[in-house]
Coordinates of C-alpha atoms in Angstrom, one line a residue:
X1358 CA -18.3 -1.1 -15.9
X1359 CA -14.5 -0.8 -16.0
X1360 CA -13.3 3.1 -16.3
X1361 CA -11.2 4.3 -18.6
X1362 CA -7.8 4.2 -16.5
X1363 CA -8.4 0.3 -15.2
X1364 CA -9.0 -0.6 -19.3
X1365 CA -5.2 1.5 -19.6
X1366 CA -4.0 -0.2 -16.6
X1367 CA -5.5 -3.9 -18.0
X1368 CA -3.9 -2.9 -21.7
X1369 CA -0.7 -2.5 -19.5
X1370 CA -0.4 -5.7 -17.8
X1371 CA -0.8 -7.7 -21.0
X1372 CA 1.5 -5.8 -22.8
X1373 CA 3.9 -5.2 -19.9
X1374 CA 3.8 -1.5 -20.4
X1375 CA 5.5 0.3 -16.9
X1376 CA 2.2 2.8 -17.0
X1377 CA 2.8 3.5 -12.9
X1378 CA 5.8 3.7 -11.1
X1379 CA 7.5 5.2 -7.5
X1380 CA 10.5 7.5 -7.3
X1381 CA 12.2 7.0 -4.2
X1382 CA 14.0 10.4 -4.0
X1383 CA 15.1 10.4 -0.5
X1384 CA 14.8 8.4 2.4
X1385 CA 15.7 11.5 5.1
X1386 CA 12.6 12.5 7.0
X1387 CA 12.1 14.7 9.5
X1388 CA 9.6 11.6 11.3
X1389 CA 11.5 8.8 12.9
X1390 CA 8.9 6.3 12.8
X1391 CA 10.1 3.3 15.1
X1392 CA 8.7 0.5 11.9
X1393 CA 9.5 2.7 8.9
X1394 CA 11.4 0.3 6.3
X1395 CA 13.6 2.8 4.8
X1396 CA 14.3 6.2 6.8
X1397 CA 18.4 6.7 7.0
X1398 CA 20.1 10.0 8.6
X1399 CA 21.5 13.0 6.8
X1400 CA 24.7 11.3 7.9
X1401 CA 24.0 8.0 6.5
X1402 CA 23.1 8.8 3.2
X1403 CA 26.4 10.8 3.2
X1404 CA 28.0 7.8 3.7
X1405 CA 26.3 6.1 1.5
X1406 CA 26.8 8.3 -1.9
X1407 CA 24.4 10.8 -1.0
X1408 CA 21.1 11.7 -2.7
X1409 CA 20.7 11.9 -6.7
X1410 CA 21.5 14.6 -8.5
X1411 CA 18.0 16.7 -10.1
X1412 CA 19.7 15.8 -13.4
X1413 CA 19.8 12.5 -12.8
X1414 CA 15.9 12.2 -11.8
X1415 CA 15.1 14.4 -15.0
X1416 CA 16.8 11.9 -17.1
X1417 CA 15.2 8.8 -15.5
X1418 CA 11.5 10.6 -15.6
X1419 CA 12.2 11.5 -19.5
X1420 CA 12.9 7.7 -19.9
X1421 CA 10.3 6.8 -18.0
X1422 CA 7.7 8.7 -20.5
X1423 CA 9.1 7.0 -22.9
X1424 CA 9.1 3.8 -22.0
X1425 CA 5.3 4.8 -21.0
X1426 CA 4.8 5.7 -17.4
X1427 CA 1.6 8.1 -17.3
X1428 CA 1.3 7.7 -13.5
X1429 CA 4.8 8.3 -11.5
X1430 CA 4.4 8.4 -7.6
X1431 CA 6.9 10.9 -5.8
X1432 CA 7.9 9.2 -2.0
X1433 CA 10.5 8.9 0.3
X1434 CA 11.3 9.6 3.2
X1435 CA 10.0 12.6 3.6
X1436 CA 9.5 13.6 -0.2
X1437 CA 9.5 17.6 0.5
X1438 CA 13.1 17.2 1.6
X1439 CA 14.4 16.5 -1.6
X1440 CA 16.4 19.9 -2.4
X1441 CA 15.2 19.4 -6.0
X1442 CA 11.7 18.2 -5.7
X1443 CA 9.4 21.9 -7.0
X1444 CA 11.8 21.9 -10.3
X1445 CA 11.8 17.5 -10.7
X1446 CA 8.0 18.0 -9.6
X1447 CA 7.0 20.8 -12.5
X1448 CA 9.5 18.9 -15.3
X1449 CA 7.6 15.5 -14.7
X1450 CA 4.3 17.8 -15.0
X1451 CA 5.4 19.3 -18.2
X1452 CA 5.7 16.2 -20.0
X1453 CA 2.8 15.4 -19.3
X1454 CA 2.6 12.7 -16.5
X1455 CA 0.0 12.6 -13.6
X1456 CA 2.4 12.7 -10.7
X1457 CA 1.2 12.0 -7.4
X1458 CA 3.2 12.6 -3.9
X1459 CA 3.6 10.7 -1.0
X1460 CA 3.9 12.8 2.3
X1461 CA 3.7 13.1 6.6
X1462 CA 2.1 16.2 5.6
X1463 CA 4.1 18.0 8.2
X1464 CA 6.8 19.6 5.8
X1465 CA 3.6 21.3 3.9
X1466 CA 3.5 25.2 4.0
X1467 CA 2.7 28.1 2.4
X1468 CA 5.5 28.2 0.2
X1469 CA 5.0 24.7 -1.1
X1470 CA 0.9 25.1 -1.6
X1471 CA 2.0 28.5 -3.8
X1472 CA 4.0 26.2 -6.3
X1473 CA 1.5 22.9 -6.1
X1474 CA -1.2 25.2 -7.1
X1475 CA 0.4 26.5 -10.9
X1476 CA 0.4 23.0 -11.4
X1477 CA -1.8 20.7 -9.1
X1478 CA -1.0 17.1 -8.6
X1479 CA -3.0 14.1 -9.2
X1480 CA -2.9 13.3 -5.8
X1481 CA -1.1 13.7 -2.9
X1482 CA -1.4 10.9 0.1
X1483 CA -1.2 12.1 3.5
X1484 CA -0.2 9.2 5.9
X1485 CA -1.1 9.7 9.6
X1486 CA 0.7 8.5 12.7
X1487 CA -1.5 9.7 15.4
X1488 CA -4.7 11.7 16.1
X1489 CA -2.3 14.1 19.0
X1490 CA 1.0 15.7 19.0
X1491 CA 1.2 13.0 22.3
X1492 CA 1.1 10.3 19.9
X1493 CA 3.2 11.4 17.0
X1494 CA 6.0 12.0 20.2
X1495 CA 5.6 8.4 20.7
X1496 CA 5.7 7.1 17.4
X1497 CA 7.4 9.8 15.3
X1498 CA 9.6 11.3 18.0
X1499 CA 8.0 15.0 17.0
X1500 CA 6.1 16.6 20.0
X1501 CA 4.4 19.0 17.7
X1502 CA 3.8 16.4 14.9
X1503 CA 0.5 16.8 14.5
X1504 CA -0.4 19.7 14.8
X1505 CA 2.3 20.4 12.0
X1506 CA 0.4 18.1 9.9
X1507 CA -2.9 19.6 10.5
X1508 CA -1.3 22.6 9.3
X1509 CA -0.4 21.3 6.1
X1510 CA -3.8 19.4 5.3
X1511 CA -5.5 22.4 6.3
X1512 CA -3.6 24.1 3.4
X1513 CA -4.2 21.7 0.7
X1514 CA -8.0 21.6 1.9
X1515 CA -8.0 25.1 1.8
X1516 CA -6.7 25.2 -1.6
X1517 CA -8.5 22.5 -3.3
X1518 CA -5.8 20.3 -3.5
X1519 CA -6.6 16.7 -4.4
X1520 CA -5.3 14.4 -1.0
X1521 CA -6.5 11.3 0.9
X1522 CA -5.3 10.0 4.1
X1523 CA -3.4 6.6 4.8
X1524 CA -2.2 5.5 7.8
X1525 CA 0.1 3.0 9.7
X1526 CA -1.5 1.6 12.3
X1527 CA 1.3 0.5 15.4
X1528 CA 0.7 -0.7 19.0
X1529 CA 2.1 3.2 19.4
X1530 CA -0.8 5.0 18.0
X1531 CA -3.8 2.2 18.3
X1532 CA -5.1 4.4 21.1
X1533 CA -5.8 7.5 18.2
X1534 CA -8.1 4.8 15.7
X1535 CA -10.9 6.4 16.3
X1536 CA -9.0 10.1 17.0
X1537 CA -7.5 9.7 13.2
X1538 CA -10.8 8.5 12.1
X1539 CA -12.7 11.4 13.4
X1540 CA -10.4 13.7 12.1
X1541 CA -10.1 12.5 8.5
X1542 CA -14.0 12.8 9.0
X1543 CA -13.5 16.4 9.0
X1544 CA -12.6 17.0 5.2
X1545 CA -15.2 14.3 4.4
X1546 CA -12.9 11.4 3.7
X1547 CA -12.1 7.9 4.8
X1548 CA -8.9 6.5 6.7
X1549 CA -7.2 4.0 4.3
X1550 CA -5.7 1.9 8.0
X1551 CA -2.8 -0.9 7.6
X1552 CA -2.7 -3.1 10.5
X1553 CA 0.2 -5.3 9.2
X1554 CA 3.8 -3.5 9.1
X1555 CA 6.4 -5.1 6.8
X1556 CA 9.5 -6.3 8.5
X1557 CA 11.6 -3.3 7.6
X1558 CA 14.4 -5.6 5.4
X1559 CA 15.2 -2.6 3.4
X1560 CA 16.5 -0.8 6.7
X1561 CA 17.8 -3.8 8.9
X1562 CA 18.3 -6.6 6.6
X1563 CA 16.7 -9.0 9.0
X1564 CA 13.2 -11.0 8.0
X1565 CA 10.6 -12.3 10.5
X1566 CA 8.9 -10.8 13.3
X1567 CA 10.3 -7.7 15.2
X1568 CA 9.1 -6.0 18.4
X1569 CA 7.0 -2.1 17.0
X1570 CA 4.4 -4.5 15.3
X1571 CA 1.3 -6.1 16.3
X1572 CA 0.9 -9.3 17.3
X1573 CA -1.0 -11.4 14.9
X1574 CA -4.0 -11.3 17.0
X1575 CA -3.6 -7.1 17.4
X1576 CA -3.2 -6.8 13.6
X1577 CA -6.6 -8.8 13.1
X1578 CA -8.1 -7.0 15.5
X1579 CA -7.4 -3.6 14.8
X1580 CA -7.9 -4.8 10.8
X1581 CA -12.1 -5.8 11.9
X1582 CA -12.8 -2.6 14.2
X1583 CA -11.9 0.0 11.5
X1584 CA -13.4 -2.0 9.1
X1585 CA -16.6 -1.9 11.3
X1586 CA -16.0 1.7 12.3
X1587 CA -15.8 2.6 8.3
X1588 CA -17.8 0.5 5.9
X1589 CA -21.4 0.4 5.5
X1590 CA -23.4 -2.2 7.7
X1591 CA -24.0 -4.1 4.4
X1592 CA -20.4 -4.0 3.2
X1593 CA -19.3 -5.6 6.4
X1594 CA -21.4 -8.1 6.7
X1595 CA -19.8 -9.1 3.5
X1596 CA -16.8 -9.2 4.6
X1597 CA -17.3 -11.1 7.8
X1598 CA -19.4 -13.4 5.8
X1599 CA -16.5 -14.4 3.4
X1600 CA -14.3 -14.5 6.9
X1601 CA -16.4 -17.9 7.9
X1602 CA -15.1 -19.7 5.5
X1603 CA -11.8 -19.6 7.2
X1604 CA -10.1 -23.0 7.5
X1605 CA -8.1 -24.5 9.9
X1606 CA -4.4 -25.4 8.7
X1607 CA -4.3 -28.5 9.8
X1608 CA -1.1 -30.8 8.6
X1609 CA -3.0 -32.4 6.1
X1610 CA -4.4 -29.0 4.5
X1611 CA -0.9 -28.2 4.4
X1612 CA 0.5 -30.7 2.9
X1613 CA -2.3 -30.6 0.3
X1614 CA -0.9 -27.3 -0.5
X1615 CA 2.2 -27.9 -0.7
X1616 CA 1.6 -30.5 -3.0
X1617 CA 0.2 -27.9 -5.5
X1618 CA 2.2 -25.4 -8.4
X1619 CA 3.4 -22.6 -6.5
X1620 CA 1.7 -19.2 -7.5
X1621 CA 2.8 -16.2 -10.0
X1622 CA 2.9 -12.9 -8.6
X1623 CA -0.5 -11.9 -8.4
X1624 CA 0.3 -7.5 -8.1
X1625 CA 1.5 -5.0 -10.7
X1626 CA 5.3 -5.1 -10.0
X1627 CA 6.8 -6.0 -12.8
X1628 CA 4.0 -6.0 -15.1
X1629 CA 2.7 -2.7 -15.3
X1630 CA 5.0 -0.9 -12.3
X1631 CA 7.9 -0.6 -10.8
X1632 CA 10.2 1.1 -7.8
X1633 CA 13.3 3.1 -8.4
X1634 CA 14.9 3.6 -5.2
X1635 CA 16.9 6.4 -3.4
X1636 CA 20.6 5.5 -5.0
X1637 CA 19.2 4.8 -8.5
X1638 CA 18.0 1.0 -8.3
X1639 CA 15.9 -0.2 -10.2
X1640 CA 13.0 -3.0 -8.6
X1641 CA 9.6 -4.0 -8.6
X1642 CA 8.5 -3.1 -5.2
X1643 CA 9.7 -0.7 -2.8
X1644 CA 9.4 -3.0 0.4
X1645 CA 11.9 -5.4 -1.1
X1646 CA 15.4 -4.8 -3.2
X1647 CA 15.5 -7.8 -5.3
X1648 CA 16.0 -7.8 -8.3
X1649 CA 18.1 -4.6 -7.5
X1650 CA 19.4 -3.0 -11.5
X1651 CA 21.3 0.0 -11.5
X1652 CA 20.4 2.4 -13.9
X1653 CA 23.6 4.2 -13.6
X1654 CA 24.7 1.0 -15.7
X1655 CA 21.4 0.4 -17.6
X1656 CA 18.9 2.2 -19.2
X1657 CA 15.4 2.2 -17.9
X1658 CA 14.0 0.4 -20.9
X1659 CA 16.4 -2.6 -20.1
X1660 CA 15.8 -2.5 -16.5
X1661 CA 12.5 -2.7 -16.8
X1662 CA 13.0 -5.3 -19.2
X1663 CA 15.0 -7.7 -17.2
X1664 CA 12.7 -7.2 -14.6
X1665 CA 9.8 -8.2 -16.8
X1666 CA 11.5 -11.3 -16.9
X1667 CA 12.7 -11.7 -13.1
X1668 CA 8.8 -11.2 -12.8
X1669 CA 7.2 -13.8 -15.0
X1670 CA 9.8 -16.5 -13.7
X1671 CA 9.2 -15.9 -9.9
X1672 CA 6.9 -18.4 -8.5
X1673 CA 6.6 -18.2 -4.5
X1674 CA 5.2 -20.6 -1.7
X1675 CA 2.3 -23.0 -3.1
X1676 CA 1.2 -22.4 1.1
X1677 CA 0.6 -19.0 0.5
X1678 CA -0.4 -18.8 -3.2
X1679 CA -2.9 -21.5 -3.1
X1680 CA -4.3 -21.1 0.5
X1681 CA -7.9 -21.4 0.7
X1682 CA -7.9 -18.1 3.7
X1683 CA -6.4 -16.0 0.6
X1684 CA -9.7 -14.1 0.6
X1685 CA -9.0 -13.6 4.8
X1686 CA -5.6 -13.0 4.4
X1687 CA -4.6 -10.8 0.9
X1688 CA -1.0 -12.3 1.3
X1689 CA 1.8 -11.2 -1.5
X1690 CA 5.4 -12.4 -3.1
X1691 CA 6.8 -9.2 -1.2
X1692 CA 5.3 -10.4 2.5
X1693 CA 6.2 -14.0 2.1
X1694 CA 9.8 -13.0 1.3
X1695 CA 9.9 -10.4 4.3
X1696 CA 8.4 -12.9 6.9
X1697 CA 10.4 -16.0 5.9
X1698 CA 14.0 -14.7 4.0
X1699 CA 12.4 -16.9 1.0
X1700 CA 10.0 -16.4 -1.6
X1701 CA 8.8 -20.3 -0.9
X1702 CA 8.4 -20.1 3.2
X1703 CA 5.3 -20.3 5.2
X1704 CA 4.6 -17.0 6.7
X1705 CA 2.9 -18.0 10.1
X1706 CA 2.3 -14.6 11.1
X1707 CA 0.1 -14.1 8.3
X1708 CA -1.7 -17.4 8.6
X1709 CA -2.0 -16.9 12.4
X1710 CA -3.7 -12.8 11.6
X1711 CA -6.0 -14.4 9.3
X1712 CA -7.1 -16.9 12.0
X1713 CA -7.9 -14.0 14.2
X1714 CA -9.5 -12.1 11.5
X1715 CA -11.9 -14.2 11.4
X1716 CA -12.9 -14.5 14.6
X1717 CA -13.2 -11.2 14.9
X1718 CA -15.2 -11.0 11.8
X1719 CA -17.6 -13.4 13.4
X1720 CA -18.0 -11.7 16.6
X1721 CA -18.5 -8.2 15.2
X1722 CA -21.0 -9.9 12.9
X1723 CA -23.0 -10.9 15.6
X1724 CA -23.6 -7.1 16.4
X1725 CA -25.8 -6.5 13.4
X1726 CA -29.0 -6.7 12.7
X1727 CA -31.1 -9.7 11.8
X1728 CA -32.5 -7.7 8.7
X1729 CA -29.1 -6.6 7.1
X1730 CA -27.8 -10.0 7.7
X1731 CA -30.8 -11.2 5.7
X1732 CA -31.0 -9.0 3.0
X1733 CA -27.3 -9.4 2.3
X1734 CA -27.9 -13.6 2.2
X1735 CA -30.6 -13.0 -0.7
X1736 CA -28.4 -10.6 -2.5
X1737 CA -25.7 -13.0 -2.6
X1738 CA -28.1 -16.3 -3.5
X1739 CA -29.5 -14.3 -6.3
X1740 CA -26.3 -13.0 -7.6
X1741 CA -25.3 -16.6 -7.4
X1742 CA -28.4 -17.6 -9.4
X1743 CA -27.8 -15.5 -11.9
X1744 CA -24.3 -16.5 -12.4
X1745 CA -25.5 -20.3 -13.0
X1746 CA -28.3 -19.0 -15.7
X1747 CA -25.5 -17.0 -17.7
X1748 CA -23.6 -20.8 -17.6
X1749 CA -26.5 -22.2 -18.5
X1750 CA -27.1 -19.9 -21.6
X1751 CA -23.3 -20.4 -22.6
X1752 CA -23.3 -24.1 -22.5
X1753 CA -26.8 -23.9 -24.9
X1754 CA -24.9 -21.7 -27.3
X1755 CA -22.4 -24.3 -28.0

């Protein structure tokens, strides 16, 4: 039965209300992450115009409520390195909006739990970069990463501060899966994992492949094991049982494809959310800057309206919006774009992780018992059943 935010959040889509959105209010963290899509120096930013004034955030979150965003997401960078961000933070609360905040977790002390806890975000999410300081050296270039982060989950934990853990998952930290898993275990939570990194275009203005990724076959890899390290035995063998329907791309299927309308965006960017980045952009997702409106020259209301618009005309790659591995492969406009410099490109990176995916679906599958297996089967051929009687008793009342 749906809850009461997804009816808001369907309400929004159809009436292309901005209900969720992402400030961007710095992209200086005190991590340097070898994939990260955005992080600039102190120096950088300098260069660049330097960071936005508190009175300029104020004035984009009072237009925000306006124009009706109820759920505005905080991020960076680093977001508790924005000089401003306990007096944006508590204005955003008072008028009224359920603010969550994205975070290392590393920057997270006493101070800051004394001022989250007069007024307690929705959410905050933690990503993880390792399960050891070792790692987050590696990765982060912080040899007392982690245990600076445990410090500051330990805190909100302590404090009963709403958080989850996400994490990006790099041939740098693959060795910690089970480490990171173990320890979100701890506060009795799940890992939210991404295998598949963006190419950083935001940061180096190049598309396609680059060198602190997986390859395909890693990112498919990595994708089934914590999969089958987190889900219920039943729950998998859902998945893995959708994965053999996987189908070769042979030239004809593509040119079948290609042959077909390409596809709408299919997410909430630009119908119910958008991305306001670090210099005062206006887009629709934060791992792409197009369309890019300034809302030193626009008001929020008209950005978002023009990129309404941009939204409902984009169409990208009939491949990728019509492929019959989309429910292997959970492909979007923004990847597409970021692998191929084109919204109508084949992304063969993607095509060749779904591939792997589900072979490895396949072969973990084989690891399960004859009983779950069976009992999932019968589930789905009832379910199945009982969609063709609901047809059956809508065709009879026509």
């Amino acid at each position: 039965m749906p809850t009461i935010r997804d009816r808001l959040f369907d309400s929004a889509i159809k009436n292309t209300i901005p209900l969720t959105s992402a400030f961007e209010l710095t992209p200086i963290c005190n991590f340097a992450c070898k994939m990260c899509y955005v992080r600039k120096t102190t120096e950088e930013v300098k260069c660049a115009g330097g960071l936005k004034s508190l009175d300029f955030w104020i004035d984009i979150a009072r237009q925000a409520k306006e124009a009706g965003t109820l759920f505005p997401l905080l991020t960076g960078g680093e977001t508790f390195l924005y000089p401003h961000i306990r007096e944006l933070y508590e204005e955003m609360c008072k008028m009224g909006m359920q603010v969550s905040i994205n975070s290392n977790g590393s920057c997270i002390n006493e101070n800051t739990i004394r001022w989250l806890k007069e007024m307690p975000p929705a959410r905050i999410n933690i990503t993880l970069y390792g399960g050891s300081n070792k790692s987050y050296e590696k990765l982060c270039g912080d040899a007392y990463g982690f245990d600076k982060v445990r410090h500051g989950v330990d805190l909100l934990a302590k404090n009963d501060i709403r958080f989850k853990f996400n994490c990006s998952l790099t041939p740098d930290n693959a060795h910690d899966v089970e480490k990171m898993i173990d320890f979100t275990k701890r506060y009795g939570m799940k890992l939210r994992i991404a295998t598949y990194m963006f190419p950083p275009v935001r940061r180096t203005g190049q598309s396609g492949d680059y060198p602190e990724r997986f390859s395909p076959e890693e990112a498919a890899y990595y994708q089934v094991l914590v999969d089958w390290k987190q889900l219920s035995p039943e729950r998998f063998a859902i998945l893995a049982k959708n994965a053999q329907h996987f189908t070769e791309l042979t030239p004809d299927v593509i040119e079948n494809l290609n042959n077909k309308e390409p596809r709408k965006m299919t997410c909430m960017a630009g119908k119910c959310s958008y991305w306001v980045d670090w210099q005062g952009n206006l887009s629709g997702c934060g791992m792409m800057d197009i369309p890019k409106i300034d809302l030193q020259e626009h008001s929020l209301k008209d950005a978002w309206q023009q990129l309404v618009n941009w939204t409902q005309n984009l169409r990208y790659s009939s491949i990728c919006g019509n492929c019959v591995n989309r429910p292997v492969c959970f492909s979007c406009a923004a990847m597409v774009h970021n692998e191929t410099g084109s919204f109508d490109g084949r992304p063969v990176y993607l095509c060749e992780k779904a591939r792997y995916s589900a072979k490895y679906y396949r072969e973990f599958m084989s690891r399960l018992p004859k009983e779950i297996l069976r009992s999932v089967e019968e589930s789905q051929t009832k379910q199945e059943e009982q969609r063709c009687l609901f047809d059956e008793d809508d065709t009879n009342q026509l």
